[in-house]
Amino acid sequence: MTVRVTLVSPATGEALRDVRFDDDGPLDPAGIARAEALADTLAPAAHAYTSPSLRCRRTARALGLDAEPLAAIAGCDMGRWRGRTLDAVASAEGQAVATWLADPASAPHGGESLLDLRARVGAWLDTLHTRTGRIIAVTEPDVVRAAVLHALAAPAQTFWRLDVRPLTATELSGRAERWNLRCGSPLEARHGDGP
């Protein structure tokens, strides 16, 4: 049995532009418009899921998906840093930020460590091996990174070396707990019935 999982990153919003730890803010109008323009680009799926965040749920709707919110693919819990910019946190808690960036087991913000995020997302991925067909999940970039690390059994320090751009698809396919990866395909609007 082969399952295909397409992880779609959400459209742009203020938190992304401000380099802010997500505060569940809305998408910007340009992000919504771009997602709506891409509504027919995803292959049909047997199951569609979304991170519970507002921007992921709104992106899923704009893409035309009837996606079920799923806590297992929520973004990393950033504790007291939530809603603050990286610059502001670095100014106030420079050593804590340095520790967080260097040690995936740390959670100086009082939320979830990157290792905990990876374990949570990996546990969700591992449950999918009993399914066949295509699954789409609109989820935060940190969840996409965690899924890739889990799928490839990559070192945790690799997390910061993966860039996930807005409205891109990262595809995993697998069976018997072995995953293959197709990274960062841009979602593109279809133009007619040409080749």
PDB file of N, CA and C in Angstrom, residues 50-138:
ATOM      1  N   THR A  50      -5.968  20.205   7.821  1.00  0.00           N
ATOM      2  CA  THR A  50      -5.345  21.504   7.973  1.00  0.00           C
ATOM      3  C   THR A  50      -4.889  21.682   9.410  1.00  0.00           C
ATOM      4  N   SER A  51      -3.828  22.435   9.563  1.00  0.00           N
ATOM      5  CA  SER A  51      -3.445  22.886  10.892  1.00  0.00           C
ATOM      6  C   SER A  51      -4.607  23.698  11.440  1.00  0.00           C
ATOM      7  N   PRO A  52      -4.808  23.698  12.746  1.00  0.00           N
ATOM      8  CA  PRO A  52      -5.915  24.474  13.309  1.00  0.00           C
ATOM      9  C   PRO A  52      -5.749  25.996  13.191  1.00  0.00           C
ATOM     10  N   SER A  53      -4.576  26.488  12.808  1.00  0.00           N
ATOM     11  CA  SER A  53      -4.356  27.929  12.741  1.00  0.00           C
ATOM     12  C   SER A  53      -5.269  28.588  11.714  1.00  0.00           C
ATOM     13  N   LEU A  54      -5.596  29.840  11.984  1.00  0.00           N
ATOM     14  CA  LEU A  54      -6.464  30.599  11.095  1.00  0.00           C
ATOM     15  C   LEU A  54      -5.877  30.683   9.686  1.00  0.00           C
ATOM     16  N   ARG A  55      -4.583  30.952   9.570  1.00  0.00           N
ATOM     17  CA  ARG A  55      -4.016  31.112   8.233  1.00  0.00           C
ATOM     18  C   ARG A  55      -4.018  29.806   7.442  1.00  0.00           C
ATOM     19  N   CYS A  56      -3.837  28.671   8.109  1.00  0.00           N
ATOM     20  CA  CYS A  56      -3.903  27.394   7.393  1.00  0.00           C
ATOM     21  C   CYS A  56      -5.341  27.051   7.010  1.00  0.00           C
ATOM     22  N   ARG A  57      -6.281  27.262   7.929  1.00  0.00           N
ATOM     23  CA  ARG A  57      -7.687  26.989   7.611  1.00  0.00           C
ATOM     24  C   ARG A  57      -8.167  27.876   6.469  1.00  0.00           C
ATOM     25  N   ARG A  58      -7.771  29.149   6.497  1.00  0.00           N
ATOM     26  CA  ARG A  58      -8.190  30.080   5.442  1.00  0.00           C
ATOM     27  C   ARG A  58      -7.522  29.724   4.112  1.00  0.00           C
ATOM     28  N   THR A  59      -6.277  29.299   4.138  1.00  0.00           N
ATOM     29  CA  THR A  59      -5.597  28.862   2.919  1.00  0.00           C
ATOM     30  C   THR A  59      -6.286  27.635   2.340  1.00  0.00           C
ATOM     31  N   ALA A  60      -6.622  26.673   3.194  1.00  0.00           N
ATOM     32  CA  ALA A  60      -7.314  25.467   2.723  1.00  0.00           C
ATOM     33  C   ALA A  60      -8.629  25.827   2.039  1.00  0.00           C
ATOM     34  N   ARG A  61      -9.400  26.726   2.673  1.00  0.00           N
ATOM     35  CA  ARG A  61     -10.673  27.158   2.056  1.00  0.00           C
ATOM     36  C   ARG A  61     -10.433  27.834   0.717  1.00  0.00           C
ATOM     37  N   ALA A  62      -9.442  28.726   0.661  1.00  0.00           N
ATOM     38  CA  ALA A  62      -9.139  29.445  -0.587  1.00  0.00           C
ATOM     39  C   ALA A  62      -8.699  28.477  -1.683  1.00  0.00           C
ATOM     40  N   LEU A  63      -8.064  27.377  -1.302  1.00  0.00           N
ATOM     41  CA  LEU A  63      -7.642  26.358  -2.270  1.00  0.00           C
ATOM     42  C   LEU A  63      -8.790  25.429  -2.660  1.00  0.00           C
ATOM     43  N   GLY A  64      -9.951  25.637  -2.057  1.00  0.00           N
ATOM     44  CA  GLY A  64     -11.119  24.825  -2.383  1.00  0.00           C
ATOM     45  C   GLY A  64     -11.169  23.493  -1.665  1.00  0.00           C
ATOM     46  N   LEU A  65     -10.433  23.368  -0.567  1.00  0.00           N
ATOM     47  CA  LEU A  65     -10.394  22.110   0.183  1.00  0.00           C
ATOM     48  C   LEU A  65     -11.380  22.133   1.338  1.00  0.00           C
ATOM     49  N   ASP A  66     -12.069  21.036   1.521  1.00  0.00           N
ATOM     50  CA  ASP A  66     -12.905  20.837   2.707  1.00  0.00           C
ATOM     51  C   ASP A  66     -12.032  20.056   3.687  1.00  0.00           C
ATOM     52  N   ALA A  67     -11.164  20.794   4.395  1.00  0.00           N
ATOM     53  CA  ALA A  67     -10.122  20.170   5.202  1.00  0.00           C
ATOM     54  C   ALA A  67     -10.504  20.130   6.678  1.00  0.00           C
ATOM     55  N   GLU A  68     -10.209  19.006   7.296  1.00  0.00           N
ATOM     56  CA  GLU A  68     -10.481  18.801   8.719  1.00  0.00           C
ATOM     57  C   GLU A  68      -9.325  19.345   9.556  1.00  0.00           C
ATOM     58  N   PRO A  69      -9.589  20.260  10.507  1.00  0.00           N
ATOM     59  CA  PRO A  69      -8.514  20.723  11.393  1.00  0.00           C
ATOM     60  C   PRO A  69      -7.990  19.562  12.232  1.00  0.00           C
ATOM     61  N   LEU A  70      -6.681  19.492  12.373  1.00  0.00           N
ATOM     62  CA  LEU A  70      -6.055  18.370  13.052  1.00  0.00           C
ATOM     63  C   LEU A  70      -4.952  18.884  13.979  1.00  0.00           C
ATOM     64  N   ALA A  71      -5.108  18.661  15.271  1.00  0.00           N
ATOM     65  CA  ALA A  71      -4.138  19.151  16.252  1.00  0.00           C
ATOM     66  C   ALA A  71      -2.749  18.555  16.045  1.00  0.00           C
ATOM     67  N   ALA A  72      -2.660  17.342  15.524  1.00  0.00           N
ATOM     68  CA  ALA A  72      -1.364  16.685  15.331  1.00  0.00           C
ATOM     69  C   ALA A  72      -0.465  17.445  14.365  1.00  0.00           C
ATOM     70  N   ILE A  73      -1.042  18.269  13.504  1.00  0.00           N
ATOM     71  CA  ILE A  73      -0.224  19.021  12.549  1.00  0.00           C
ATOM     72  C   ILE A  73      -0.269  20.529  12.818  1.00  0.00           C
ATOM     73  N   ALA A  74      -0.545  20.889  14.063  1.00  0.00           N
ATOM     74  CA  ALA A  74      -0.480  22.294  14.468  1.00  0.00           C
ATOM     75  C   ALA A  74       0.971  22.747  14.480  1.00  0.00           C
ATOM     76  N   GLY A  75       1.179  24.040  14.287  1.00  0.00           N
ATOM     77  CA  GLY A  75       2.524  24.593  14.379  1.00  0.00           C
ATOM     78  C   GLY A  75       3.092  24.427  15.777  1.00  0.00           C
ATOM     79  N   CYS A  76       4.387  24.621  15.888  1.00  0.00           N
ATOM     80  CA  CYS A  76       5.078  24.490  17.168  1.00  0.00           C
ATOM     81  C   CYS A  76       4.519  25.488  18.176  1.00  0.00           C
ATOM     82  N   ASP A  77       4.267  25.024  19.383  1.00  0.00           N
ATOM     83  CA  ASP A  77       3.804  25.889  20.470  1.00  0.00           C
ATOM     84  C   ASP A  77       4.996  26.724  20.933  1.00  0.00           C
ATOM     85  N   MET A  78       4.941  28.035  20.662  1.00  0.00           N
ATOM     86  CA  MET A  78       6.058  28.918  20.970  1.00  0.00           C
ATOM     87  C   MET A  78       5.931  29.599  22.329  1.00  0.00           C
ATOM     88  N   GLY A  79       5.007  29.139  23.151  1.00  0.00           N
ATOM     89  CA  GLY A  79       4.911  29.645  24.518  1.00  0.00           C
ATOM     90  C   GLY A  79       4.826  31.152  24.588  1.00  0.00           C
ATOM     91  N   ARG A  80       5.619  31.758  25.449  1.00  0.00           N
ATOM     92  CA  ARG A  80       5.540  33.207  25.664  1.00  0.00           C
ATOM     93  C   ARG A  80       6.089  34.023  24.498  1.00  0.00           C
ATOM     94  N   TRP A  81       6.742  33.390  23.530  1.00  0.00           N
ATOM     95  CA  TRP A  81       7.255  34.120  22.362  1.00  0.00           C
ATOM     96  C   TRP A  81       6.170  34.322  21.298  1.00  0.00           C
ATOM     97  N   ARG A  82       5.064  33.648  21.446  1.00  0.00           N
ATOM     98  CA  ARG A  82       3.998  33.720  20.436  1.00  0.00           C
ATOM     99  C   ARG A  82       3.575  35.177  20.215  1.00  0.00           C
ATOM    100  N   GLY A  83       3.511  35.562  18.946  1.00  0.00           N
ATOM    101  CA  GLY A  83       3.073  36.898  18.577  1.00  0.00           C
ATOM    102  C   GLY A  83       4.179  37.941  18.583  1.00  0.00           C
ATOM    103  N   ARG A  84       5.354  37.589  19.083  1.00  0.00           N
ATOM    104  CA  ARG A  84       6.473  38.538  19.127  1.00  0.00           C
ATOM    105  C   ARG A  84       7.375  38.335  17.915  1.00  0.00           C
ATOM    106  N   THR A  85       8.036  39.415  17.489  1.00  0.00           N
ATOM    107  CA  THR A  85       8.981  39.278  16.376  1.00  0.00           C
ATOM    108  C   THR A  85      10.264  38.629  16.881  1.00  0.00           C
ATOM    109  N   LEU A  86      10.968  37.989  15.971  1.00  0.00           N
ATOM    110  CA  LEU A  86      12.243  37.379  16.324  1.00  0.00           C
ATOM    111  C   LEU A  86      13.217  38.446  16.822  1.00  0.00           C
ATOM    112  N   ASP A  87      13.217  39.624  16.167  1.00  0.00           N
ATOM    113  CA  ASP A  87      14.111  40.703  16.611  1.00  0.00           C
ATOM    114  C   ASP A  87      13.815  41.131  18.044  1.00  0.00           C
ATOM    115  N   ALA A  88      12.540  41.274  18.385  1.00  0.00           N
ATOM    116  CA  ALA A  88      12.168  41.694  19.738  1.00  0.00           C
ATOM    117  C   ALA A  88      12.585  40.650  20.772  1.00  0.00           C
ATOM    118  N   VAL A  89      12.363  39.386  20.449  1.00  0.00           N
ATOM    119  CA  VAL A  89      12.737  38.322  21.390  1.00  0.00           C
ATOM    120  C   VAL A  89      14.257  38.256  21.516  1.00  0.00           C
ATOM    121  N   ALA A  90      14.968  38.372  20.401  1.00  0.00           N
ATOM    122  CA  ALA A  90      16.432  38.322  20.433  1.00  0.00           C
ATOM    123  C   ALA A  90      17.004  39.479  21.244  1.00  0.00           C
ATOM    124  N   SER A  91      16.379  40.651  21.164  1.00  0.00           N
ATOM    125  CA  SER A  91      16.842  41.806  21.955  1.00  0.00           C
ATOM    126  C   SER A  91      16.637  41.575  23.442  1.00  0.00           C
ATOM    127  N   ALA A  92      15.515  40.994  23.801  1.00  0.00           N
ATOM    128  CA  ALA A  92      15.178  40.795  25.212  1.00  0.00           C
ATOM    129  C   ALA A  92      15.786  39.526  25.793  1.00  0.00           C
ATOM    130  N   GLU A  93      15.922  38.487  24.970  1.00  0.00           N
ATOM    131  CA  GLU A  93      16.367  37.176  25.465  1.00  0.00           C
ATOM    132  C   GLU A  93      17.377  36.558  24.502  1.00  0.00           C
ATOM    133  N   GLY A  94      18.435  37.282  24.233  1.00  0.00           N
ATOM    134  CA  GLY A  94      19.431  36.845  23.251  1.00  0.00           C
ATOM    135  C   GLY A  94      19.984  35.456  23.494  1.00  0.00           C
ATOM    136  N   GLN A  95      20.359  35.169  24.737  1.00  0.00           N
ATOM    137  CA  GLN A  95      20.923  33.849  25.041  1.00  0.00           C
ATOM    138  C   GLN A  95      19.879  32.752  24.872  1.00  0.00           C
ATOM    139  N   ALA A  96      18.623  33.034  25.235  1.00  0.00           N
ATOM    140  CA  ALA A  96      17.558  32.036  25.077  1.00  0.00           C
ATOM    141  C   ALA A  96      17.336  31.716  23.603  1.00  0.00           C
ATOM    142  N   VAL A  97      17.361  32.739  22.752  1.00  0.00           N
ATOM    143  CA  VAL A  97      17.200  32.509  21.313  1.00  0.00           C
ATOM    144  C   VAL A  97      18.375  31.697  20.776  1.00  0.00           C
ATOM    145  N   ALA A  98      19.583  32.039  21.198  1.00  0.00           N
ATOM    146  CA  ALA A  98      20.763  31.293  20.756  1.00  0.00           C
ATOM    147  C   ALA A  98      20.671  29.827  21.172  1.00  0.00           C
ATOM    148  N   THR A  99      20.229  29.580  22.386  1.00  0.00           N
ATOM    149  CA  THR A  99      20.065  28.207  22.862  1.00  0.00           C
ATOM    150  C   THR A  99      19.017  27.474  22.033  1.00  0.00           C
ATOM    151  N   TRP A 100      17.892  28.128  21.782  1.00  0.00           N
ATOM    152  CA  TRP A 100      16.810  27.528  20.999  1.00  0.00           C
ATOM    153  C   TRP A 100      17.273  27.179  19.589  1.00  0.00           C
ATOM    154  N   LEU A 101      18.043  28.057  18.960  1.00  0.00           N
ATOM    155  CA  LEU A 101      18.527  27.810  17.606  1.00  0.00           C
ATOM    156  C   LEU A 101      19.582  26.701  17.563  1.00  0.00           C
ATOM    157  N   ALA A 102      20.328  26.528  18.640  1.00  0.00           N
ATOM    158  CA  ALA A 102      21.412  25.544  18.660  1.00  0.00           C
ATOM    159  C   ALA A 102      21.001  24.176  19.193  1.00  0.00           C
ATOM    160  N   ASP A 103      20.004  24.136  20.051  1.00  0.00           N
ATOM    161  CA  ASP A 103      19.644  22.891  20.724  1.00  0.00           C
ATOM    162  C   ASP A 103      18.181  22.536  20.464  1.00  0.00           C
ATOM    163  N   PRO A 104      17.913  21.562  19.574  1.00  0.00           N
ATOM    164  CA  PRO A 104      16.540  21.201  19.239  1.00  0.00           C
ATOM    165  C   PRO A 104      15.728  20.651  20.416  1.00  0.00           C
ATOM    166  N   ALA A 105      16.398  20.284  21.508  1.00  0.00           N
ATOM    167  CA  ALA A 105      15.686  19.775  22.680  1.00  0.00           C
ATOM    168  C   ALA A 105      15.250  20.904  23.614  1.00  0.00           C
ATOM    169  N   SER A 106      15.708  22.116  23.365  1.00  0.00           N
ATOM    170  CA  SER A 106      15.403  23.221  24.264  1.00  0.00           C
ATOM    171  C   SER A 106      14.058  23.863  23.944  1.00  0.00           C
ATOM    172  N   ALA A 107      13.479  24.456  24.971  1.00  0.00           N
ATOM    173  CA  ALA A 107      12.220  25.202  24.816  1.00  0.00           C
ATOM    174  C   ALA A 107      12.235  26.371  25.800  1.00  0.00           C
ATOM    175  N   PRO A 108      13.161  27.315  25.604  1.00  0.00           N
ATOM    176  CA  PRO A 108      13.276  28.412  26.558  1.00  0.00           C
ATOM    177  C   PRO A 108      12.056  29.325  26.592  1.00  0.00           C
ATOM    178  N   HIS A 109      11.188  29.204  25.620  1.00  0.00           N
ATOM    179  CA  HIS A 109       9.974  30.010  25.552  1.00  0.00           C
ATOM    180  C   HIS A 109       8.841  29.417  26.387  1.00  0.00           C
ATOM    181  N   GLY A 110       9.058  28.220  26.920  1.00  0.00           N
ATOM    182  CA  GLY A 110       8.039  27.575  27.739  1.00  0.00           C
ATOM    183  C   GLY A 110       7.020  26.782  26.946  1.00  0.00           C
ATOM    184  N   GLY A 111       7.232  26.647  25.658  1.00  0.00           N
ATOM    185  CA  GLY A 111       6.310  25.894  24.806  1.00  0.00           C
ATOM    186  C   GLY A 111       6.879  24.531  24.457  1.00  0.00           C
ATOM    187  N   GLU A 112       6.880  24.227  23.191  1.00  0.00           N
ATOM    188  CA  GLU A 112       7.275  22.909  22.686  1.00  0.00           C
ATOM    189  C   GLU A 112       8.676  22.982  22.076  1.00  0.00           C
ATOM    190  N   SER A 113       9.507  21.987  22.335  1.00  0.00           N
ATOM    191  CA  SER A 113      10.823  21.940  21.697  1.00  0.00           C
ATOM    192  C   SER A 113      10.658  21.455  20.257  1.00  0.00           C
ATOM    193  N   LEU A 114      11.679  21.683  19.460  1.00  0.00           N
ATOM    194  CA  LEU A 114      11.638  21.205  18.075  1.00  0.00           C
ATOM    195  C   LEU A 114      11.646  19.684  18.019  1.00  0.00           C
ATOM    196  N   LEU A 115      12.296  19.039  18.984  1.00  0.00           N
ATOM    197  CA  LEU A 115      12.260  17.570  19.040  1.00  0.00           C
ATOM    198  C   LEU A 115      10.844  17.078  19.340  1.00  0.00           C
ATOM    199  N   ASP A 116      10.144  17.790  20.236  1.00  0.00           N
ATOM    200  CA  ASP A 116       8.760  17.417  20.531  1.00  0.00           C
ATOM    201  C   ASP A 116       7.866  17.611  19.303  1.00  0.00           C
ATOM    202  N   LEU A 117       8.083  18.712  18.585  1.00  0.00           N
ATOM    203  CA  LEU A 117       7.327  18.947  17.350  1.00  0.00           C
ATOM    204  C   LEU A 117       7.575  17.822  16.357  1.00  0.00           C
ATOM    205  N   ARG A 118       8.827  17.472  16.162  1.00  0.00           N
ATOM    206  CA  ARG A 118       9.181  16.400  15.228  1.00  0.00           C
ATOM    207  C   ARG A 118       8.527  15.078  15.637  1.00  0.00           C
ATOM    208  N   ALA A 119       8.538  14.762  16.911  1.00  0.00           N
ATOM    209  CA  ALA A 119       7.936  13.514  17.390  1.00  0.00           C
ATOM    210  C   ALA A 119       6.429  13.510  17.144  1.00  0.00           C
ATOM    211  N   ARG A 120       5.778  14.625  17.406  1.00  0.00           N
ATOM    212  CA  ARG A 120       4.319  14.719  17.207  1.00  0.00           C
ATOM    213  C   ARG A 120       3.959  14.563  15.737  1.00  0.00           C
ATOM    214  N   VAL A 121       4.660  15.285  14.880  1.00  0.00           N
ATOM    215  CA  VAL A 121       4.375  15.219  13.440  1.00  0.00           C
ATOM    216  C   VAL A 121       4.752  13.838  12.899  1.00  0.00           C
ATOM    217  N   GLY A 122       5.857  13.296  13.355  1.00  0.00           N
ATOM    218  CA  GLY A 122       6.273  11.964  12.926  1.00  0.00           C
ATOM    219  C   GLY A 122       5.278  10.887  13.313  1.00  0.00           C
ATOM    220  N   ALA A 123       4.710  11.000  14.518  1.00  0.00           N
ATOM    221  CA  ALA A 123       3.695  10.032  14.952  1.00  0.00           C
ATOM    222  C   ALA A 123       2.480  10.099  14.031  1.00  0.00           C
ATOM    223  N   TRP A 124       2.087  11.317  13.629  1.00  0.00           N
ATOM    224  CA  TRP A 124       0.968  11.457  12.686  1.00  0.00           C
ATOM    225  C   TRP A 124       1.315  10.803  11.351  1.00  0.00           C
ATOM    226  N   LEU A 125       2.499  11.092  10.818  1.00  0.00           N
ATOM    227  CA  LEU A 125       2.903  10.484   9.546  1.00  0.00           C
ATOM    228  C   LEU A 125       2.877   8.963   9.633  1.00  0.00           C
ATOM    229  N   ASP A 126       3.367   8.427  10.727  1.00  0.00           N
ATOM    230  CA  ASP A 126       3.437   6.972  10.873  1.00  0.00           C
ATOM    231  C   ASP A 126       2.056   6.326  10.880  1.00  0.00           C
ATOM    232  N   THR A 127       1.032   7.044  11.295  1.00  0.00           N
ATOM    233  CA  THR A 127      -0.317   6.469  11.266  1.00  0.00           C
ATOM    234  C   THR A 127      -0.875   6.381   9.847  1.00  0.00           C
ATOM    235  N   LEU A 128      -0.267   7.103   8.913  1.00  0.00           N
ATOM    236  CA  LEU A 128      -0.804   7.157   7.550  1.00  0.00           C
ATOM    237  C   LEU A 128      -0.446   5.936   6.712  1.00  0.00           C
ATOM    238  N   HIS A 129       0.474   5.118   7.173  1.00  0.00           N
ATOM    239  CA  HIS A 129       0.890   3.950   6.394  1.00  0.00           C
ATOM    240  C   HIS A 129      -0.205   2.904   6.249  1.00  0.00           C
ATOM    241  N   THR A 130      -1.258   3.031   7.012  1.00  0.00           N
ATOM    242  CA  THR A 130      -2.369   2.091   6.867  1.00  0.00           C
ATOM    243  C   THR A 130      -3.349   2.552   5.788  1.00  0.00           C
ATOM    244  N   ARG A 131      -3.081   3.699   5.194  1.00  0.00           N
ATOM    245  CA  ARG A 131      -3.980   4.245   4.170  1.00  0.00           C
ATOM    246  C   ARG A 131      -3.353   4.145   2.800  1.00  0.00           C
ATOM    247  N   THR A 132      -4.196   4.282   1.804  1.00  0.00           N
ATOM    248  CA  THR A 132      -3.712   4.364   0.429  1.00  0.00           C
ATOM    249  C   THR A 132      -4.294   5.618  -0.194  1.00  0.00           C
ATOM    250  N   GLY A 133      -3.741   6.000  -1.318  1.00  0.00           N
ATOM    251  CA  GLY A 133      -4.255   7.166  -2.019  1.00  0.00           C
ATOM    252  C   GLY A 133      -3.545   8.438  -1.595  1.00  0.00           C
ATOM    253  N   ARG A 134      -4.171   9.551  -1.895  1.00  0.00           N
ATOM    254  CA  ARG A 134      -3.571  10.865  -1.681  1.00  0.00           C
ATOM    255  C   ARG A 134      -4.187  11.560  -0.471  1.00  0.00           C
ATOM    256  N   ILE A 135      -3.318  12.213   0.297  1.00  0.00           N
ATOM    257  CA  ILE A 135      -3.718  13.018   1.447  1.00  0.00           C
ATOM    258  C   ILE A 135      -3.112  14.401   1.244  1.00  0.00           C
ATOM    259  N   ILE A 136      -3.912  15.431   1.475  1.00  0.00           N
ATOM    260  CA  ILE A 136      -3.416  16.804   1.431  1.00  0.00           C
ATOM    261  C   ILE A 136      -3.530  17.387   2.827  1.00  0.00           C
ATOM    262  N   ALA A 137      -2.481  18.072   3.258  1.00  0.00           N
ATOM    263  CA  ALA A 137      -2.507  18.758   4.552  1.00  0.00           C
ATOM    264  C   ALA A 137      -1.938  20.158   4.373  1.00  0.00           C
ATOM    265  N   VAL A 138      -2.736  21.157   4.688  1.00  0.00           N
ATOM    266  CA  VAL A 138      -2.265  22.542   4.682  1.00  0.00           C
ATOM    267  C   VAL A 138      -1.749  22.815   6.083  1.00  0.00           C
TER     268      VAL A 138
END
